[in-house]
Amino acid sequence: VALGEAFQLTNILRDVGEDIQLRNRVYIPGSQLTQFGVAPEDILKMSTGEVPISDAYRRLIASELERNLARYEVAEQGIPMLPWITQFPVRVALELYREIAMSVRSRNGYDNLTQRAFVGKWSKIGLLPGIAVRAAIASWQA
């Protein structure tokens, strides 16, 4: 369950700008928007460049990102419980999606309204050796 939640939260964080502009929807919980003082109308204005991205919005996304990364940590604990044959591909998916989430902060500076978070091809390839090592260690410890 945690992995599905983590993937969904990553998709939500990655697509905020696209969702507000194309669908007029914000999938971040209303309670979080209220807590940080960010209205959907503000998000639309920020996504079109009408107003700059606010510090309140950046704090909101930072908070949502931390919640998202915590779900990945919980999900990672469950990988050794999966059948051995499925552990590596699940770990690859987990780590690639987690990198997408982290790129919201590292590559975009919490600007997921005018820039889409992604992990480039070479970065993905660079992640694979570490993923393979962690998968091997986890399977030996199980």
PDB file of N, CA and C in Angstrom, residues 26-103:
ATOM      1  N   VAL A  26      -6.525  20.628  -8.617  1.00  0.00           N
ATOM      2  CA  VAL A  26      -5.382  20.518  -7.713  1.00  0.00           C
ATOM      3  C   VAL A  26      -5.645  19.286  -6.860  1.00  0.00           C
ATOM      4  N   TYR A  27      -4.725  18.337  -6.896  1.00  0.00           N
ATOM      5  CA  TYR A  27      -4.916  17.077  -6.182  1.00  0.00           C
ATOM      6  C   TYR A  27      -4.248  17.059  -4.810  1.00  0.00           C
ATOM      7  N   ILE A  28      -3.583  18.148  -4.448  1.00  0.00           N
ATOM      8  CA  ILE A  28      -3.044  18.268  -3.092  1.00  0.00           C
ATOM      9  C   ILE A  28      -4.237  18.464  -2.162  1.00  0.00           C
ATOM     10  N   PRO A  29      -4.278  17.768  -1.026  1.00  0.00           N
ATOM     11  CA  PRO A  29      -5.434  17.876  -0.128  1.00  0.00           C
ATOM     12  C   PRO A  29      -5.737  19.325   0.268  1.00  0.00           C
ATOM     13  N   GLY A  30      -7.025  19.643   0.282  1.00  0.00           N
ATOM     14  CA  GLY A  30      -7.471  20.984   0.665  1.00  0.00           C
ATOM     15  C   GLY A  30      -6.989  21.392   2.039  1.00  0.00           C
ATOM     16  N   SER A  31      -6.911  20.431   2.957  1.00  0.00           N
ATOM     17  CA  SER A  31      -6.437  20.753   4.309  1.00  0.00           C
ATOM     18  C   SER A  31      -4.996  21.242   4.275  1.00  0.00           C
ATOM     19  N   GLN A  32      -4.185  20.674   3.384  1.00  0.00           N
ATOM     20  CA  GLN A  32      -2.796  21.118   3.254  1.00  0.00           C
ATOM     21  C   GLN A  32      -2.734  22.508   2.630  1.00  0.00           C
ATOM     22  N   LEU A  33      -3.549  22.737   1.613  1.00  0.00           N
ATOM     23  CA  LEU A  33      -3.591  24.065   0.995  1.00  0.00           C
ATOM     24  C   LEU A  33      -3.953  25.115   2.039  1.00  0.00           C
ATOM     25  N   THR A  34      -4.979  24.819   2.834  1.00  0.00           N
ATOM     26  CA  THR A  34      -5.419  25.749   3.878  1.00  0.00           C
ATOM     27  C   THR A  34      -4.328  25.963   4.909  1.00  0.00           C
ATOM     28  N   GLN A  35      -3.703  24.883   5.355  1.00  0.00           N
ATOM     29  CA  GLN A  35      -2.653  24.985   6.372  1.00  0.00           C
ATOM     30  C   GLN A  35      -1.527  25.915   5.926  1.00  0.00           C
ATOM     31  N   PHE A  36      -1.194  25.894   4.644  1.00  0.00           N
ATOM     32  CA  PHE A  36      -0.092  26.715   4.147  1.00  0.00           C
ATOM     33  C   PHE A  36      -0.564  28.026   3.524  1.00  0.00           C
ATOM     34  N   GLY A  37      -1.872  28.263   3.528  1.00  0.00           N
ATOM     35  CA  GLY A  37      -2.403  29.523   3.010  1.00  0.00           C
ATOM     36  C   GLY A  37      -2.271  29.666   1.503  1.00  0.00           C
ATOM     37  N   VAL A  38      -2.484  28.561   0.794  1.00  0.00           N
ATOM     38  CA  VAL A  38      -2.375  28.564  -0.666  1.00  0.00           C
ATOM     39  C   VAL A  38      -3.729  28.159  -1.241  1.00  0.00           C
ATOM     40  N   ALA A  39      -4.285  28.984  -2.112  1.00  0.00           N
ATOM     41  CA  ALA A  39      -5.572  28.687  -2.747  1.00  0.00           C
ATOM     42  C   ALA A  39      -5.335  28.160  -4.164  1.00  0.00           C
ATOM     43  N   PRO A  40      -6.250  27.334  -4.670  1.00  0.00           N
ATOM     44  CA  PRO A  40      -6.108  26.865  -6.056  1.00  0.00           C
ATOM     45  C   PRO A  40      -5.951  28.012  -7.059  1.00  0.00           C
ATOM     46  N   GLU A  41      -6.637  29.123  -6.808  1.00  0.00           N
ATOM     47  CA  GLU A  41      -6.517  30.279  -7.704  1.00  0.00           C
ATOM     48  C   GLU A  41      -5.083  30.810  -7.715  1.00  0.00           C
ATOM     49  N   ASP A  42      -4.438  30.786  -6.538  1.00  0.00           N
ATOM     50  CA  ASP A  42      -3.035  31.213  -6.447  1.00  0.00           C
ATOM     51  C   ASP A  42      -2.150  30.295  -7.283  1.00  0.00           C
ATOM     52  N   ILE A  43      -2.422  28.995  -7.203  1.00  0.00           N
ATOM     53  CA  ILE A  43      -1.618  28.019  -7.943  1.00  0.00           C
ATOM     54  C   ILE A  43      -1.749  28.263  -9.442  1.00  0.00           C
ATOM     55  N   LEU A  44      -2.959  28.553  -9.901  1.00  0.00           N
ATOM     56  CA  LEU A  44      -3.155  28.834 -11.322  1.00  0.00           C
ATOM     57  C   LEU A  44      -2.364  30.072 -11.735  1.00  0.00           C
ATOM     58  N   LYS A  45      -2.450  31.131 -10.948  1.00  0.00           N
ATOM     59  CA  LYS A  45      -1.716  32.367 -11.276  1.00  0.00           C
ATOM     60  C   LYS A  45      -0.210  32.142 -11.274  1.00  0.00           C
ATOM     61  N   MET A  46       0.278  31.358 -10.326  1.00  0.00           N
ATOM     62  CA  MET A  46       1.714  31.072 -10.279  1.00  0.00           C
ATOM     63  C   MET A  46       2.133  30.214 -11.468  1.00  0.00           C
ATOM     64  N   SER A  47       1.271  29.284 -11.867  1.00  0.00           N
ATOM     65  CA  SER A  47       1.630  28.366 -12.960  1.00  0.00           C
ATOM     66  C   SER A  47       1.700  29.074 -14.309  1.00  0.00           C
ATOM     67  N   THR A  48       0.966  30.161 -14.459  1.00  0.00           N
ATOM     68  CA  THR A  48       0.982  30.912 -15.720  1.00  0.00           C
ATOM     69  C   THR A  48       1.996  32.049 -15.694  1.00  0.00           C
ATOM     70  N   GLY A  49       2.630  32.256 -14.548  1.00  0.00           N
ATOM     71  CA  GLY A  49       3.611  33.332 -14.427  1.00  0.00           C
ATOM     72  C   GLY A  49       2.994  34.678 -14.114  1.00  0.00           C
ATOM     73  N   GLU A  50       1.681  34.697 -13.875  1.00  0.00           N
ATOM     74  CA  GLU A  50       1.002  35.953 -13.541  1.00  0.00           C
ATOM     75  C   GLU A  50       1.549  36.535 -12.244  1.00  0.00           C
ATOM     76  N   VAL A  51       1.859  35.653 -11.305  1.00  0.00           N
ATOM     77  CA  VAL A  51       2.507  36.047 -10.046  1.00  0.00           C
ATOM     78  C   VAL A  51       3.660  35.073  -9.801  1.00  0.00           C
ATOM     79  N   PRO A  52       4.690  35.521  -9.070  1.00  0.00           N
ATOM     80  CA  PRO A  52       5.802  34.601  -8.790  1.00  0.00           C
ATOM     81  C   PRO A  52       5.382  33.490  -7.829  1.00  0.00           C
ATOM     82  N   ILE A  53       6.125  32.405  -7.862  1.00  0.00           N
ATOM     83  CA  ILE A  53       5.854  31.299  -6.944  1.00  0.00           C
ATOM     84  C   ILE A  53       6.155  31.773  -5.531  1.00  0.00           C
ATOM     85  N   SER A  54       5.178  31.621  -4.661  1.00  0.00           N
ATOM     86  CA  SER A  54       5.274  32.163  -3.301  1.00  0.00           C
ATOM     87  C   SER A  54       6.070  31.250  -2.379  1.00  0.00           C
ATOM     88  N   ASP A  55       6.585  31.851  -1.313  1.00  0.00           N
ATOM     89  CA  ASP A  55       7.269  31.064  -0.284  1.00  0.00           C
ATOM     90  C   ASP A  55       6.294  30.081   0.363  1.00  0.00           C
ATOM     91  N   ALA A  56       5.033  30.500   0.535  1.00  0.00           N
ATOM     92  CA  ALA A  56       4.028  29.608   1.129  1.00  0.00           C
ATOM     93  C   ALA A  56       3.846  28.367   0.254  1.00  0.00           C
ATOM     94  N   TYR A  57       3.813  28.568  -1.058  1.00  0.00           N
ATOM     95  CA  TYR A  57       3.671  27.425  -1.964  1.00  0.00           C
ATOM     96  C   TYR A  57       4.893  26.517  -1.880  1.00  0.00           C
ATOM     97  N   ARG A  58       6.072  27.098  -1.847  1.00  0.00           N
ATOM     98  CA  ARG A  58       7.297  26.290  -1.743  1.00  0.00           C
ATOM     99  C   ARG A  58       7.310  25.489  -0.438  1.00  0.00           C
ATOM    100  N   ARG A  59       6.842  26.103   0.661  1.00  0.00           N
ATOM    101  CA  ARG A  59       6.764  25.377   1.942  1.00  0.00           C
ATOM    102  C   ARG A  59       5.749  24.234   1.851  1.00  0.00           C
ATOM    103  N   LEU A  60       4.631  24.482   1.193  1.00  0.00           N
ATOM    104  CA  LEU A  60       3.620  23.441   0.981  1.00  0.00           C
ATOM    105  C   LEU A  60       4.221  22.253   0.228  1.00  0.00           C
ATOM    106  N   ILE A  61       4.902  22.527  -0.856  1.00  0.00           N
ATOM    107  CA  ILE A  61       5.482  21.452  -1.663  1.00  0.00           C
ATOM    108  C   ILE A  61       6.589  20.746  -0.892  1.00  0.00           C
ATOM    109  N   ALA A  62       7.380  21.488  -0.128  1.00  0.00           N
ATOM    110  CA  ALA A  62       8.419  20.858   0.702  1.00  0.00           C
ATOM    111  C   ALA A  62       7.785  19.900   1.705  1.00  0.00           C
ATOM    112  N   SER A  63       6.682  20.304   2.315  1.00  0.00           N
ATOM    113  CA  SER A  63       5.985  19.455   3.277  1.00  0.00           C
ATOM    114  C   SER A  63       5.419  18.205   2.599  1.00  0.00           C
ATOM    115  N   GLU A  64       4.799  18.389   1.450  1.00  0.00           N
ATOM    116  CA  GLU A  64       4.243  17.249   0.713  1.00  0.00           C
ATOM    117  C   GLU A  64       5.355  16.305   0.253  1.00  0.00           C
ATOM    118  N   LEU A  65       6.488  16.873  -0.123  1.00  0.00           N
ATOM    119  CA  LEU A  65       7.617  16.044  -0.536  1.00  0.00           C
ATOM    120  C   LEU A  65       8.127  15.202   0.629  1.00  0.00           C
ATOM    121  N   GLU A  66       8.218  15.790   1.807  1.00  0.00           N
ATOM    122  CA  GLU A  66       8.665  15.022   2.980  1.00  0.00           C
ATOM    123  C   GLU A  66       7.690  13.888   3.291  1.00  0.00           C
ATOM    124  N   ARG A  67       6.401  14.172   3.180  1.00  0.00           N
ATOM    125  CA  ARG A  67       5.387  13.130   3.384  1.00  0.00           C
ATOM    126  C   ARG A  67       5.566  12.022   2.345  1.00  0.00           C
ATOM    127  N   ASN A  68       5.826  12.420   1.113  1.00  0.00           N
ATOM    128  CA  ASN A  68       6.035  11.471   0.025  1.00  0.00           C
ATOM    129  C   ASN A  68       7.265  10.601   0.282  1.00  0.00           C
ATOM    130  N   LEU A  69       8.370  11.215   0.660  1.00  0.00           N
ATOM    131  CA  LEU A  69       9.600  10.456   0.899  1.00  0.00           C
ATOM    132  C   LEU A  69       9.445   9.495   2.075  1.00  0.00           C
ATOM    133  N   ALA A  70       8.646   9.871   3.056  1.00  0.00           N
ATOM    134  CA  ALA A  70       8.382   8.968   4.187  1.00  0.00           C
ATOM    135  C   ALA A  70       7.637   7.718   3.717  1.00  0.00           C
ATOM    136  N   ARG A  71       6.740   7.866   2.759  1.00  0.00           N
ATOM    137  CA  ARG A  71       6.020   6.697   2.222  1.00  0.00           C
ATOM    138  C   ARG A  71       6.987   5.765   1.486  1.00  0.00           C
ATOM    139  N   TYR A  72       7.968   6.342   0.787  1.00  0.00           N
ATOM    140  CA  TYR A  72       8.975   5.500   0.133  1.00  0.00           C
ATOM    141  C   TYR A  72       9.778   4.713   1.160  1.00  0.00           C
ATOM    142  N   GLU A  73      10.105   5.332   2.285  1.00  0.00           N
ATOM    143  CA  GLU A  73      10.855   4.620   3.331  1.00  0.00           C
ATOM    144  C   GLU A  73      10.055   3.429   3.857  1.00  0.00           C
ATOM    145  N   VAL A  74       8.760   3.636   4.101  1.00  0.00           N
ATOM    146  CA  VAL A  74       7.906   2.536   4.560  1.00  0.00           C
ATOM    147  C   VAL A  74       7.831   1.454   3.481  1.00  0.00           C
ATOM    148  N   ALA A  75       7.640   1.864   2.243  1.00  0.00           N
ATOM    149  CA  ALA A  75       7.528   0.904   1.140  1.00  0.00           C
ATOM    150  C   ALA A  75       8.803   0.083   0.991  1.00  0.00           C
ATOM    151  N   GLU A  76       9.932   0.719   1.171  1.00  0.00           N
ATOM    152  CA  GLU A  76      11.211   0.019   1.012  1.00  0.00           C
ATOM    153  C   GLU A  76      11.351  -1.128   2.012  1.00  0.00           C
ATOM    154  N   GLN A  77      10.764  -0.950   3.185  1.00  0.00           N
ATOM    155  CA  GLN A  77      10.825  -2.002   4.207  1.00  0.00           C
ATOM    156  C   GLN A  77      10.097  -3.271   3.763  1.00  0.00           C
ATOM    157  N   GLY A  78       9.116  -3.122   2.878  1.00  0.00           N
ATOM    158  CA  GLY A  78       8.334  -4.273   2.446  1.00  0.00           C
ATOM    159  C   GLY A  78       8.925  -5.053   1.287  1.00  0.00           C
ATOM    160  N   ILE A  79       9.901  -4.491   0.602  1.00  0.00           N
ATOM    161  CA  ILE A  79      10.452  -5.171  -0.574  1.00  0.00           C
ATOM    162  C   ILE A  79      11.003  -6.557  -0.246  1.00  0.00           C
ATOM    163  N   PRO A  80      11.747  -6.751   0.857  1.00  0.00           N
ATOM    164  CA  PRO A  80      12.257  -8.097   1.147  1.00  0.00           C
ATOM    165  C   PRO A  80      11.161  -9.144   1.371  1.00  0.00           C
ATOM    166  N   MET A  81       9.939  -8.710   1.618  1.00  0.00           N
ATOM    167  CA  MET A  81       8.837  -9.651   1.821  1.00  0.00           C
ATOM    168  C   MET A  81       8.264 -10.162   0.501  1.00  0.00           C
ATOM    169  N   LEU A  82       8.633  -9.529  -0.596  1.00  0.00           N
ATOM    170  CA  LEU A  82       8.142  -9.938  -1.913  1.00  0.00           C
ATOM    171  C   LEU A  82       8.906 -11.166  -2.398  1.00  0.00           C
ATOM    172  N   PRO A  83       8.316 -11.916  -3.326  1.00  0.00           N
ATOM    173  CA  PRO A  83       9.066 -13.018  -3.928  1.00  0.00           C
ATOM    174  C   PRO A  83      10.370 -12.488  -4.543  1.00  0.00           C
ATOM    175  N   TRP A  84      11.423 -13.255  -4.420  1.00  0.00           N
ATOM    176  CA  TRP A  84      12.746 -12.828  -4.855  1.00  0.00           C
ATOM    177  C   TRP A  84      12.741 -12.297  -6.285  1.00  0.00           C
ATOM    178  N   ILE A  85      12.042 -12.958  -7.173  1.00  0.00           N
ATOM    179  CA  ILE A  85      12.046 -12.614  -8.595  1.00  0.00           C
ATOM    180  C   ILE A  85      11.469 -11.218  -8.858  1.00  0.00           C
ATOM    181  N   THR A  86      10.627 -10.722  -7.962  1.00  0.00           N
ATOM    182  CA  THR A  86      10.001  -9.405  -8.160  1.00  0.00           C
ATOM    183  C   THR A  86      10.716  -8.281  -7.415  1.00  0.00           C
ATOM    184  N   GLN A  87      11.622  -8.614  -6.531  1.00  0.00           N
ATOM    185  CA  GLN A  87      12.246  -7.582  -5.703  1.00  0.00           C
ATOM    186  C   GLN A  87      13.029  -6.550  -6.514  1.00  0.00           C
ATOM    187  N   PHE A  88      13.840  -6.997  -7.468  1.00  0.00           N
ATOM    188  CA  PHE A  88      14.661  -6.054  -8.225  1.00  0.00           C
ATOM    189  C   PHE A  88      13.814  -5.076  -9.040  1.00  0.00           C
ATOM    190  N   PRO A  89      12.843  -5.541  -9.842  1.00  0.00           N
ATOM    191  CA  PRO A  89      12.058  -4.566 -10.608  1.00  0.00           C
ATOM    192  C   PRO A  89      11.253  -3.609  -9.721  1.00  0.00           C
ATOM    193  N   VAL A  90      10.764  -4.102  -8.587  1.00  0.00           N
ATOM    194  CA  VAL A  90      10.033  -3.216  -7.672  1.00  0.00           C
ATOM    195  C   VAL A  90      10.988  -2.175  -7.099  1.00  0.00           C
ATOM    196  N   ARG A  91      12.190  -2.601  -6.736  1.00  0.00           N
ATOM    197  CA  ARG A  91      13.183  -1.663  -6.205  1.00  0.00           C
ATOM    198  C   ARG A  91      13.562  -0.617  -7.260  1.00  0.00           C
ATOM    199  N   VAL A  92      13.721  -1.040  -8.509  1.00  0.00           N
ATOM    200  CA  VAL A  92      14.036  -0.096  -9.589  1.00  0.00           C
ATOM    201  C   VAL A  92      12.928   0.950  -9.706  1.00  0.00           C
ATOM    202  N   ALA A  93      11.684   0.497  -9.737  1.00  0.00           N
ATOM    203  CA  ALA A  93      10.557   1.432  -9.843  1.00  0.00           C
ATOM    204  C   ALA A  93      10.532   2.380  -8.654  1.00  0.00           C
ATOM    205  N   LEU A  94      10.717   1.843  -7.448  1.00  0.00           N
ATOM    206  CA  LEU A  94      10.712   2.671  -6.243  1.00  0.00           C
ATOM    207  C   LEU A  94      11.792   3.745  -6.330  1.00  0.00           C
ATOM    208  N   GLU A  95      12.996   3.350  -6.660  1.00  0.00           N
ATOM    209  CA  GLU A  95      14.098   4.311  -6.647  1.00  0.00           C
ATOM    210  C   GLU A  95      13.986   5.334  -7.773  1.00  0.00           C
ATOM    211  N   LEU A  96      13.510   4.928  -8.936  1.00  0.00           N
ATOM    212  CA  LEU A  96      13.341   5.894 -10.022  1.00  0.00           C
ATOM    213  C   LEU A  96      12.243   6.900  -9.697  1.00  0.00           C
ATOM    214  N   TYR A  97      11.145   6.422  -9.159  1.00  0.00           N
ATOM    215  CA  TYR A  97      10.072   7.344  -8.788  1.00  0.00           C
ATOM    216  C   TYR A  97      10.496   8.258  -7.639  1.00  0.00           C
ATOM    217  N   ARG A  98      11.247   7.721  -6.683  1.00  0.00           N
ATOM    218  CA  ARG A  98      11.737   8.556  -5.584  1.00  0.00           C
ATOM    219  C   ARG A  98      12.656   9.652  -6.137  1.00  0.00           C
ATOM    220  N   GLU A  99      13.459   9.320  -7.136  1.00  0.00           N
ATOM    221  CA  GLU A  99      14.323  10.328  -7.765  1.00  0.00           C
ATOM    222  C   GLU A  99      13.497  11.416  -8.441  1.00  0.00           C
ATOM    223  N   ILE A 100      12.393  11.034  -9.065  1.00  0.00           N
ATOM    224  CA  ILE A 100      11.507  12.043  -9.659  1.00  0.00           C
ATOM    225  C   ILE A 100      11.003  12.975  -8.568  1.00  0.00           C
ATOM    226  N   ALA A 101      10.550  12.401  -7.462  1.00  0.00           N
ATOM    227  CA  ALA A 101      10.056  13.222  -6.349  1.00  0.00           C
ATOM    228  C   ALA A 101      11.152  14.155  -5.846  1.00  0.00           C
ATOM    229  N   MET A 102      12.350  13.630  -5.662  1.00  0.00           N
ATOM    230  CA  MET A 102      13.434  14.458  -5.134  1.00  0.00           C
ATOM    231  C   MET A 102      13.863  15.535  -6.127  1.00  0.00           C
ATOM    232  N   SER A 103      13.633  15.302  -7.420  1.00  0.00           N
ATOM    233  CA  SER A 103      13.995  16.326  -8.400  1.00  0.00           C
ATOM    234  C   SER A 103      13.084  17.547  -8.316  1.00  0.00           C
TER     235      SER A 103
END
